[in-house]
Amino acid sequence: MNINLIALSIPIFFILILIELSYSFYKKLGYYRLNDSISNLSQGTGQQLLDIFMKASLFFGYTYIYTNWRFFTIETTWIVAILLFIGVDFFYYWFHRMSHQVNALWAAHIVHHQSEEYNLTVALRQSWIQGWFSWVFYLPLAFLGFNPILFLTISSLVTLYQFWIHTKAIKHLGFLEYILNTPSHHRVHHGSNPKYIDKNHAGTLIIWDKMFGTFQKEEEEVVYGITKPLASWNPIWANLHYWNELLASAKKVSSFKDKVKLFIMPPGWQPAELGGRQYAPEISIETYVKYNPDYSNKTAIYIIVQFLTGLIGGSLLIFYNANLLPYQLVMGAIYVVITLVSCGAFLDGKIWVKYFEAIRIIGLLIFFTIFNLVAYLIYGIIGVVLLLIWYIYILKNKN
Ligand SMILES: [Zn+2]
Ligand SMILES: [Zn+2]
């Protein structure tokens, strides 16, 4: 069985994003910035591509335990489905809470929190690494004997639920705020105001935060993002920067015990020799400056075209991966990721991107020659023509 409810929902995600984008545009609310949205969608595309490679093996872990070591055999009924939903949501809460409390887990989860905006594209901003270990947290359900297919379906639903709560367009939902995780509760979770940090870890039901003491109501306006801003649109760096920070700190520390502790203690922890525990600085929406390097309108158009080719290419790989040979899949995924990196570098204003882009275009030609598939070829030719025209154009009009 290879059901991927998340991938199937991609068209719905895009329809809802377009609705929110139009609403923000007509009401002049400024919910979206091109650079931030491209960065969020790049994370989502990369994560879904990696998912193709790891999904089967991870699901295997749950299935293996269920098949060999389960304590009970639980028949699938509606009541069982509801119980399992509560179970998945409970373990999600703890997985998510630990992701904020343990540096090595935070190094992966941080990606979801890097955006300084809050809109539906932030929901798709997901770590490329987190999926490799998150499944371990749900294994008690396999030991208990909940059916793997039912587990996969319900855990996908808990993930899908969290899409719509990434919006500023919905303010408060009355009595639902008592039970459900809502846009208001989740806005708090994305805040870097000290009082909002490490609050509201719920997936679907906010009751867990209320039960375990991590609930915080939305009060003053939220400043979105992380305490030390990423300040880059590079999707690969977004997944690695915190590791880099941890390793750099570990290098400076003399005792082995402290080196290990750096990875398992909460973010902000430091041994005395590095200056001790660091606390998040007070911030306010009035004074906060978002990362927003300048780019010209021409660059914007070029990047939109580029990014769409990456997004379409990525979607084709996600939907048709079963029809492709492994090497085609790997090459396709590499090509898409390189396209996303290139878009980010243009938006960051990196000097090297012009050379990087030339290499990418040559790579694209090789890629389509190898694939030799009609649909890809047409897409490729259109892409290459557009790329070359514009590339010659930017070389002539250096800004
Ligand atoms: Zn989080
Ligand atoms: Zn979120």
CSV table of C-alpha atoms and ligand atoms in Angstrom, one decimal:
chain,number,residue,atom,x,y,z
A,1,MET,CA,0.0,0.0,0.0
A,2,ASN,CA,1.4,3.4,-0.9
A,3,ILE,CA,-1.1,6.0,0.2
A,4,ASN,CA,0.2,9.5,0.6
A,5,LEU,CA,-2.7,11.6,1.7
A,6,ILE,CA,-0.3,14.6,2.1
A,7,ALA,CA,0.8,14.5,-1.6
A,8,LEU,CA,-2.8,14.0,-2.7
A,9,SER,CA,-3.7,17.2,-0.8
A,10,ILE,CA,-1.2,19.4,-2.6
A,11,PRO,CA,-3.7,20.8,-5.1
A,12,ILE,CA,-6.0,21.7,-2.2
A,13,PHE,CA,-3.1,23.4,-0.4
A,14,PHE,CA,-2.5,25.6,-3.4
A,15,ILE,CA,-6.1,26.5,-3.8
A,16,LEU,CA,-6.3,27.6,-0.2
A,17,ILE,CA,-3.0,29.5,-0.5
A,18,LEU,CA,-4.3,31.4,-3.5
A,19,ILE,CA,-7.5,32.3,-1.6
A,20,GLU,CA,-5.5,33.6,1.4
A,21,LEU,CA,-3.0,35.4,-1.0
A,22,SER,CA,-5.9,37.1,-2.8
A,23,TYR,CA,-7.6,38.1,0.5
A,24,SER,CA,-4.3,39.6,1.8
A,25,PHE,CA,-3.8,41.4,-1.5
A,26,TYR,CA,-7.2,43.0,-1.8
A,27,LYS,CA,-7.3,43.9,1.9
A,28,LYS,CA,-3.7,45.1,1.7
A,29,LEU,CA,-2.7,43.0,4.7
A,30,GLY,CA,0.8,42.1,3.6
A,31,TYR,CA,0.6,38.5,4.8
A,32,TYR,CA,2.9,37.3,1.9
A,33,ARG,CA,6.4,38.2,0.8
A,34,LEU,CA,7.7,36.6,-2.4
A,35,ASN,CA,11.1,35.7,-0.9
A,36,ASP,CA,9.6,34.2,2.2
A,37,SER,CA,6.9,32.3,0.4
A,38,ILE,CA,9.4,30.8,-2.1
A,39,SER,CA,11.6,29.8,0.8
A,40,ASN,CA,8.6,28.1,2.6
A,41,LEU,CA,7.5,26.3,-0.5
A,42,SER,CA,11.0,25.2,-1.3
A,43,GLN,CA,11.3,23.5,2.1
A,44,GLY,CA,7.9,21.8,1.5
A,45,THR,CA,9.0,20.6,-2.0
A,46,GLY,CA,12.3,19.3,-0.8
A,47,GLN,CA,10.7,17.5,2.2
A,48,GLN,CA,8.1,15.8,0.0
A,49,LEU,CA,10.9,14.7,-2.4
A,50,LEU,CA,13.0,13.2,0.4
A,51,ASP,CA,9.8,11.6,1.7
A,52,ILE,CA,9.6,9.5,-1.5
A,53,PHE,CA,12.9,7.9,-0.6
A,54,MET,CA,12.3,7.3,3.1
A,55,LYS,CA,8.5,6.8,3.5
A,56,ALA,CA,8.5,3.0,2.8
A,57,SER,CA,11.5,2.3,5.1
A,58,LEU,CA,10.1,4.3,8.0
A,59,PHE,CA,6.6,2.7,7.7
A,60,PHE,CA,8.5,-0.6,7.7
A,61,GLY,CA,9.6,0.1,11.3
A,62,TYR,CA,6.1,0.5,12.6
A,63,THR,CA,4.8,-2.5,10.6
A,64,TYR,CA,7.7,-4.7,11.8
A,65,ILE,CA,6.9,-4.1,15.4
A,66,TYR,CA,3.2,-4.5,14.8
A,67,THR,CA,3.8,-7.9,13.0
A,68,ASN,CA,6.3,-9.3,15.4
A,69,TRP,CA,6.0,-7.8,18.8
A,70,ARG,CA,2.4,-6.5,19.3
A,71,PHE,CA,0.8,-7.2,22.7
A,72,PHE,CA,-2.8,-7.2,21.4
A,73,THR,CA,-4.6,-7.6,18.1
A,74,ILE,CA,-7.0,-4.6,17.8
A,75,GLU,CA,-9.7,-4.9,15.2
A,76,THR,CA,-10.3,-1.7,13.2
A,77,THR,CA,-13.7,-0.2,14.2
A,78,TRP,CA,-14.8,3.4,14.5
A,79,ILE,CA,-14.2,3.5,18.2
A,80,VAL,CA,-10.7,2.1,17.7
A,81,ALA,CA,-10.1,4.8,15.0
A,82,ILE,CA,-11.1,7.5,17.4
A,83,LEU,CA,-8.9,6.0,20.2
A,84,LEU,CA,-6.0,5.8,17.8
A,85,PHE,CA,-6.6,9.4,16.7
A,86,ILE,CA,-6.3,10.5,20.4
A,87,GLY,CA,-3.2,8.3,20.8
A,88,VAL,CA,-1.5,9.7,17.7
A,89,ASP,CA,-2.3,13.3,18.8
A,90,PHE,CA,-1.0,12.6,22.3
A,91,PHE,CA,2.3,11.2,21.0
A,92,TYR,CA,2.5,14.0,18.4
A,93,TYR,CA,2.3,16.5,21.3
A,94,TRP,CA,5.2,14.8,23.1
A,95,PHE,CA,7.3,14.5,19.9
A,96,HIS,CA,6.7,18.1,19.2
A,97,ARG,CA,7.4,19.2,22.7
A,98,MET,CA,10.7,17.2,22.8
A,99,SER,CA,11.6,18.8,19.4
A,100,HIS,CA,11.6,22.1,21.2
A,101,GLN,CA,13.4,20.8,24.4
A,102,VAL,CA,16.3,18.8,23.0
A,103,ASN,CA,18.9,20.6,20.9
A,104,ALA,CA,19.5,17.7,18.5
A,105,LEU,CA,15.8,17.5,17.7
A,106,TRP,CA,15.4,21.2,17.6
A,107,ALA,CA,18.2,21.3,14.9
A,108,ALA,CA,15.7,19.6,12.6
A,109,HIS,CA,12.4,21.1,13.8
A,110,ILE,CA,13.8,24.7,13.7
A,111,VAL,CA,13.1,24.8,9.9
A,112,HIS,CA,9.4,25.0,10.5
A,113,HIS,CA,9.9,28.0,12.7
A,114,GLN,CA,12.3,30.1,10.6
A,115,SER,CA,9.7,32.1,8.6
A,116,GLU,CA,9.2,35.6,9.8
A,117,GLU,CA,5.7,35.7,8.2
A,118,TYR,CA,2.7,33.7,9.1
A,119,ASN,CA,0.5,32.3,6.3
A,120,LEU,CA,-0.5,29.0,4.8
A,121,THR,CA,2.9,28.5,3.0
A,122,VAL,CA,4.5,28.3,6.5
A,123,ALA,CA,2.5,25.1,7.1
A,124,LEU,CA,4.5,23.5,4.2
A,125,ARG,CA,7.8,24.8,5.6
A,126,GLN,CA,9.0,21.4,6.9
A,127,SER,CA,12.4,20.0,7.9
A,128,TRP,CA,14.1,17.6,5.5
A,129,ILE,CA,15.6,15.6,8.4
A,130,GLN,CA,12.8,15.4,11.0
A,131,GLY,CA,10.9,12.6,9.2
A,132,TRP,CA,13.9,10.3,9.6
A,133,PHE,CA,13.3,9.9,13.3
A,134,SER,CA,9.8,11.3,14.2
A,135,TRP,CA,8.2,7.8,13.7
A,136,VAL,CA,10.1,6.4,16.7
A,137,PHE,CA,7.8,8.4,19.0
A,138,TYR,CA,4.7,6.6,17.8
A,139,LEU,CA,6.0,3.0,18.3
A,140,PRO,CA,4.1,2.4,21.5
A,141,LEU,CA,1.0,2.4,19.3
A,142,ALA,CA,2.5,-0.4,17.2
A,143,PHE,CA,3.3,-2.4,20.4
A,144,LEU,CA,-0.3,-1.9,21.5
A,145,GLY,CA,-1.4,-3.4,18.2
A,146,PHE,CA,-3.0,-0.6,16.2
A,147,ASN,CA,-3.2,-1.5,12.6
A,148,PRO,CA,-0.4,0.1,10.5
A,149,ILE,CA,-2.6,1.3,7.7
A,150,LEU,CA,-5.0,2.9,10.1
A,151,PHE,CA,-2.0,4.4,11.9
A,152,LEU,CA,-0.6,5.8,8.6
A,153,THR,CA,-4.0,7.3,7.7
A,154,ILE,CA,-4.7,8.9,11.0
A,155,SER,CA,-1.2,10.3,11.4
A,156,SER,CA,-1.5,11.8,7.9
A,157,LEU,CA,-4.9,13.4,9.0
A,158,VAL,CA,-3.2,14.9,12.2
A,159,THR,CA,-0.6,16.4,9.9
A,160,LEU,CA,-3.1,17.6,7.4
A,161,TYR,CA,-5.2,19.3,10.1
A,162,GLN,CA,-2.3,21.5,10.9
A,163,PHE,CA,-2.3,23.1,7.5
A,164,TRP,CA,-5.2,25.5,7.9
A,165,ILE,CA,-4.1,26.8,11.3
A,166,HIS,CA,-1.2,28.7,9.8
A,167,THR,CA,-3.1,31.9,9.0
A,168,LYS,CA,-3.6,35.3,10.4
A,169,ALA,CA,-6.9,35.7,8.5
A,170,ILE,CA,-8.9,33.8,11.1
A,171,LYS,CA,-8.8,35.5,14.5
A,172,HIS,CA,-10.8,33.6,17.1
A,173,LEU,CA,-13.1,30.6,16.9
A,174,GLY,CA,-15.2,31.0,20.1
A,175,PHE,CA,-15.8,27.8,22.1
A,176,LEU,CA,-13.6,25.7,19.7
A,177,GLU,CA,-10.6,27.5,21.2
A,178,TYR,CA,-11.1,25.4,24.3
A,179,ILE,CA,-10.6,22.0,22.6
A,180,LEU,CA,-9.0,22.4,19.3
A,181,ASN,CA,-5.6,23.7,18.1
A,182,THR,CA,-6.6,26.9,16.3
A,183,PRO,CA,-4.9,29.6,14.2
A,184,SER,CA,-4.7,31.8,17.4
A,185,HIS,CA,-3.1,29.0,19.5
A,186,HIS,CA,-0.6,28.1,16.7
A,187,ARG,CA,0.3,31.7,16.1
A,188,VAL,CA,1.6,31.8,19.7
A,189,HIS,CA,3.6,28.6,18.9
A,190,HIS,CA,5.4,30.4,16.1
A,191,GLY,CA,6.2,33.5,18.2
A,192,SER,CA,9.7,34.5,19.2
A,193,ASN,CA,8.4,36.8,21.9
A,194,PRO,CA,9.9,35.3,25.1
A,195,LYS,CA,6.5,34.6,26.7
A,196,TYR,CA,5.4,32.6,23.5
A,197,ILE,CA,8.5,30.4,23.2
A,198,ASP,CA,7.9,26.7,23.7
A,199,LYS,CA,4.2,27.0,24.1
A,200,ASN,CA,1.2,25.3,22.4
A,201,HIS,CA,2.8,22.2,21.0
A,202,ALA,CA,-0.5,20.6,20.1
A,203,GLY,CA,-1.3,18.9,16.8
A,204,THR,CA,-5.1,18.8,16.7
A,205,LEU,CA,-6.3,19.0,20.4
A,206,ILE,CA,-5.1,21.9,22.5
A,207,ILE,CA,-6.1,20.0,25.6
A,208,TRP,CA,-2.6,18.4,25.9
A,209,ASP,CA,-0.9,21.8,26.4
A,210,LYS,CA,-3.6,22.7,29.0
A,211,MET,CA,-3.0,19.3,30.8
A,212,PHE,CA,0.8,19.4,30.7
A,213,GLY,CA,1.3,23.1,31.5
A,214,THR,CA,2.5,24.5,28.1
A,215,PHE,CA,-0.5,26.5,27.1
A,216,GLN,CA,-0.3,30.2,26.4
A,217,LYS,CA,-3.1,32.4,25.2
A,218,GLU,CA,-2.5,34.8,22.3
A,219,GLU,CA,-2.1,38.3,23.9
A,220,GLU,CA,0.2,40.9,22.4
A,221,GLU,CA,0.9,40.7,18.7
A,222,VAL,CA,3.2,37.8,17.8
A,223,VAL,CA,6.6,38.4,16.3
A,224,TYR,CA,7.2,35.4,14.1
A,225,GLY,CA,10.4,33.5,13.6
A,226,ILE,CA,13.4,32.2,15.7
A,227,THR,CA,15.4,34.1,18.2
A,228,LYS,CA,18.6,34.1,16.1
A,229,PRO,CA,17.2,34.7,12.6
A,230,LEU,CA,18.3,32.4,9.8
A,231,ALA,CA,18.9,35.4,7.4
A,232,SER,CA,19.2,33.2,4.3
A,233,TRP,CA,16.9,31.9,1.6
A,234,ASN,CA,19.0,28.8,0.9
A,235,PRO,CA,16.9,25.8,1.6
A,236,ILE,CA,19.8,23.5,2.3
A,237,TRP,CA,21.4,25.9,4.8
A,238,ALA,CA,18.1,26.2,6.5
A,239,ASN,CA,18.3,22.5,7.3
A,240,LEU,CA,21.9,22.6,8.4
A,241,HIS,CA,22.5,26.0,10.1
A,242,TYR,CA,21.6,24.9,13.6
A,243,TRP,CA,23.8,21.8,13.4
A,244,ASN,CA,26.6,24.0,12.3
A,245,GLU,CA,26.0,26.2,15.4
A,246,LEU,CA,25.9,23.2,17.7
A,247,LEU,CA,29.1,21.7,16.2
A,248,ALA,CA,30.9,25.0,16.5
A,249,SER,CA,29.9,25.3,20.2
A,250,ALA,CA,30.9,21.7,20.8
A,251,LYS,CA,34.3,22.4,19.4
A,252,LYS,CA,34.9,25.3,21.8
A,253,VAL,CA,33.9,23.3,24.9
A,254,SER,CA,36.7,21.5,26.7
A,255,SER,CA,34.8,18.7,28.6
A,256,PHE,CA,33.4,15.7,26.8
A,257,LYS,CA,30.4,15.6,29.0
A,258,ASP,CA,29.5,19.2,28.1
A,259,LYS,CA,30.0,18.4,24.4
A,260,VAL,CA,27.4,15.7,24.7
A,261,LYS,CA,25.1,17.8,26.8
A,262,LEU,CA,25.0,20.5,24.1
A,263,PHE,CA,23.1,18.1,21.9
A,264,ILE,CA,20.6,16.9,24.5
A,265,MET,CA,19.9,20.1,26.5
A,266,PRO,CA,17.3,22.6,25.5
A,267,PRO,CA,18.1,25.4,23.0
A,268,GLY,CA,19.9,28.3,24.7
A,269,TRP,CA,21.8,26.0,27.1
A,270,GLN,CA,25.5,26.6,27.2
A,271,PRO,CA,28.2,25.5,29.7
A,272,ALA,CA,29.6,28.1,32.0
A,273,GLU,CA,32.8,28.4,29.9
A,274,LEU,CA,30.8,29.7,26.9
A,275,GLY,CA,28.9,32.1,29.1
A,276,GLY,CA,26.1,29.9,30.5
A,277,ARG,CA,22.4,29.8,29.6
A,278,GLN,CA,21.3,32.3,27.0
A,279,TYR,CA,17.8,33.7,27.2
A,280,ALA,CA,15.7,35.0,24.3
A,281,PRO,CA,15.8,38.8,24.1
A,282,GLU,CA,12.5,40.8,24.5
A,283,ILE,CA,11.2,41.9,21.1
A,284,SER,CA,8.2,43.8,19.8
A,285,ILE,CA,6.5,44.0,16.4
A,286,GLU,CA,7.2,47.7,16.2
A,287,THR,CA,11.0,47.4,16.3
A,288,TYR,CA,11.6,44.0,14.7
A,289,VAL,CA,13.4,44.1,11.4
A,290,LYS,CA,12.7,41.2,9.0
A,291,TYR,CA,15.4,39.7,6.7
A,292,ASN,CA,14.5,41.2,3.4
A,293,PRO,CA,17.4,41.8,1.0
A,294,ASP,CA,16.5,43.9,-2.1
A,295,TYR,CA,15.9,42.4,-5.6
A,296,SER,CA,14.7,44.0,-8.8
A,297,ASN,CA,11.4,43.4,-10.5
A,298,LYS,CA,13.2,41.7,-13.4
A,299,THR,CA,14.8,39.3,-10.9
A,300,ALA,CA,11.4,38.7,-9.3
A,301,ILE,CA,9.9,37.7,-12.7
A,302,TYR,CA,12.9,35.5,-13.5
A,303,ILE,CA,12.7,33.7,-10.1
A,304,ILE,CA,8.9,33.2,-10.3
A,305,VAL,CA,9.4,31.4,-13.7
A,306,GLN,CA,12.4,29.4,-12.3
A,307,PHE,CA,10.6,28.5,-9.2
A,308,LEU,CA,7.5,27.4,-11.0
A,309,THR,CA,9.6,25.0,-13.2
A,310,GLY,CA,11.1,23.6,-10.0
A,311,LEU,CA,7.7,23.3,-8.3
A,312,ILE,CA,6.1,21.6,-11.4
A,313,GLY,CA,9.2,19.3,-11.8
A,314,GLY,CA,9.0,18.4,-8.1
A,315,SER,CA,5.3,17.7,-8.3
A,316,LEU,CA,5.7,15.5,-11.3
A,317,LEU,CA,8.3,13.5,-9.4
A,318,ILE,CA,6.1,13.3,-6.3
A,319,PHE,CA,3.1,12.1,-8.3
A,320,TYR,CA,4.8,9.8,-10.8
A,321,ASN,CA,7.6,8.4,-8.7
A,322,ALA,CA,6.3,4.9,-9.0
A,323,ASN,CA,6.8,5.0,-12.8
A,324,LEU,CA,10.4,6.2,-12.6
A,325,LEU,CA,13.6,4.3,-12.2
A,326,PRO,CA,15.6,5.0,-9.1
A,327,TYR,CA,18.4,6.9,-10.9
A,328,GLN,CA,15.8,9.0,-12.7
A,329,LEU,CA,14.1,9.8,-9.4
A,330,VAL,CA,17.5,10.7,-7.8
A,331,MET,CA,18.6,12.9,-10.7
A,332,GLY,CA,15.2,14.6,-10.9
A,333,ALA,CA,15.2,15.3,-7.1
A,334,ILE,CA,18.8,16.7,-7.3
A,335,TYR,CA,17.8,18.9,-10.2
A,336,VAL,CA,14.7,20.3,-8.4
A,337,VAL,CA,16.7,21.0,-5.2
A,338,ILE,CA,19.4,22.8,-7.2
A,339,THR,CA,16.7,24.9,-8.8
A,340,LEU,CA,15.3,25.8,-5.4
A,341,VAL,CA,18.8,26.7,-4.1
A,342,SER,CA,19.3,28.9,-7.2
A,343,CYS,CA,16.0,30.8,-6.5
A,344,GLY,CA,17.1,31.3,-2.9
A,345,ALA,CA,20.5,32.6,-4.0
A,346,PHE,CA,19.0,35.1,-6.4
A,347,LEU,CA,16.7,36.4,-3.6
A,348,ASP,CA,19.7,36.5,-1.2
A,349,GLY,CA,21.6,38.6,-3.9
A,350,LYS,CA,24.5,36.2,-4.0
A,351,ILE,CA,27.2,37.0,-6.6
A,352,TRP,CA,28.0,33.4,-7.4
A,353,VAL,CA,24.4,32.6,-8.5
A,354,LYS,CA,25.1,33.7,-12.1
A,355,TYR,CA,27.7,31.0,-12.6
A,356,PHE,CA,25.7,28.5,-10.6
A,357,GLU,CA,22.8,29.2,-12.9
A,358,ALA,CA,24.9,28.5,-16.0
A,359,ILE,CA,25.9,25.1,-14.6
A,360,ARG,CA,22.2,24.4,-13.7
A,361,ILE,CA,21.1,25.1,-17.3
A,362,ILE,CA,23.7,22.7,-18.7
A,363,GLY,CA,22.6,20.2,-16.1
A,364,LEU,CA,19.0,20.6,-17.1
A,365,LEU,CA,19.9,19.7,-20.7
A,366,ILE,CA,21.7,16.6,-19.6
A,367,PHE,CA,18.9,15.7,-17.3
A,368,PHE,CA,16.2,15.8,-20.1
A,369,THR,CA,18.4,13.9,-22.5
A,370,ILE,CA,18.7,11.1,-20.0
A,371,PHE,CA,15.0,11.0,-19.1
A,372,ASN,CA,14.0,11.0,-22.8
A,373,LEU,CA,10.3,11.2,-21.8
A,374,VAL,CA,8.0,13.2,-24.1
A,375,ALA,CA,6.2,15.1,-21.3
A,376,TYR,CA,9.5,16.0,-19.6
A,377,LEU,CA,11.1,16.9,-22.9
A,378,ILE,CA,8.4,19.4,-23.8
A,379,TYR,CA,8.6,20.8,-20.3
A,380,GLY,CA,12.4,20.9,-20.6
A,381,ILE,CA,12.4,22.6,-23.9
A,382,ILE,CA,10.1,25.4,-22.7
A,383,GLY,CA,12.2,25.7,-19.6
A,384,VAL,CA,15.5,25.9,-21.4
A,385,VAL,CA,14.3,28.5,-23.9
A,386,LEU,CA,12.9,30.7,-21.2
A,387,LEU,CA,16.1,30.2,-19.2
A,388,LEU,CA,18.4,31.0,-22.0
A,389,ILE,CA,16.5,34.1,-23.1
A,390,TRP,CA,16.5,35.5,-19.7
A,391,TYR,CA,20.0,34.5,-18.9
A,392,ILE,CA,21.3,36.4,-22.0
A,393,TYR,CA,19.1,39.3,-20.9
A,394,ILE,CA,20.5,39.5,-17.4
A,395,LEU,CA,24.1,39.3,-18.6
A,396,LYS,CA,23.3,42.3,-20.8
A,397,ASN,CA,21.5,44.3,-18.1
A,398,LYS,CA,23.5,43.8,-15.0
A,399,ASN,CA,21.7,45.6,-12.2
B,1,ZN,ZN,7.2,23.7,16.8
B,2,ZN,ZN,3.4,25.5,12.6
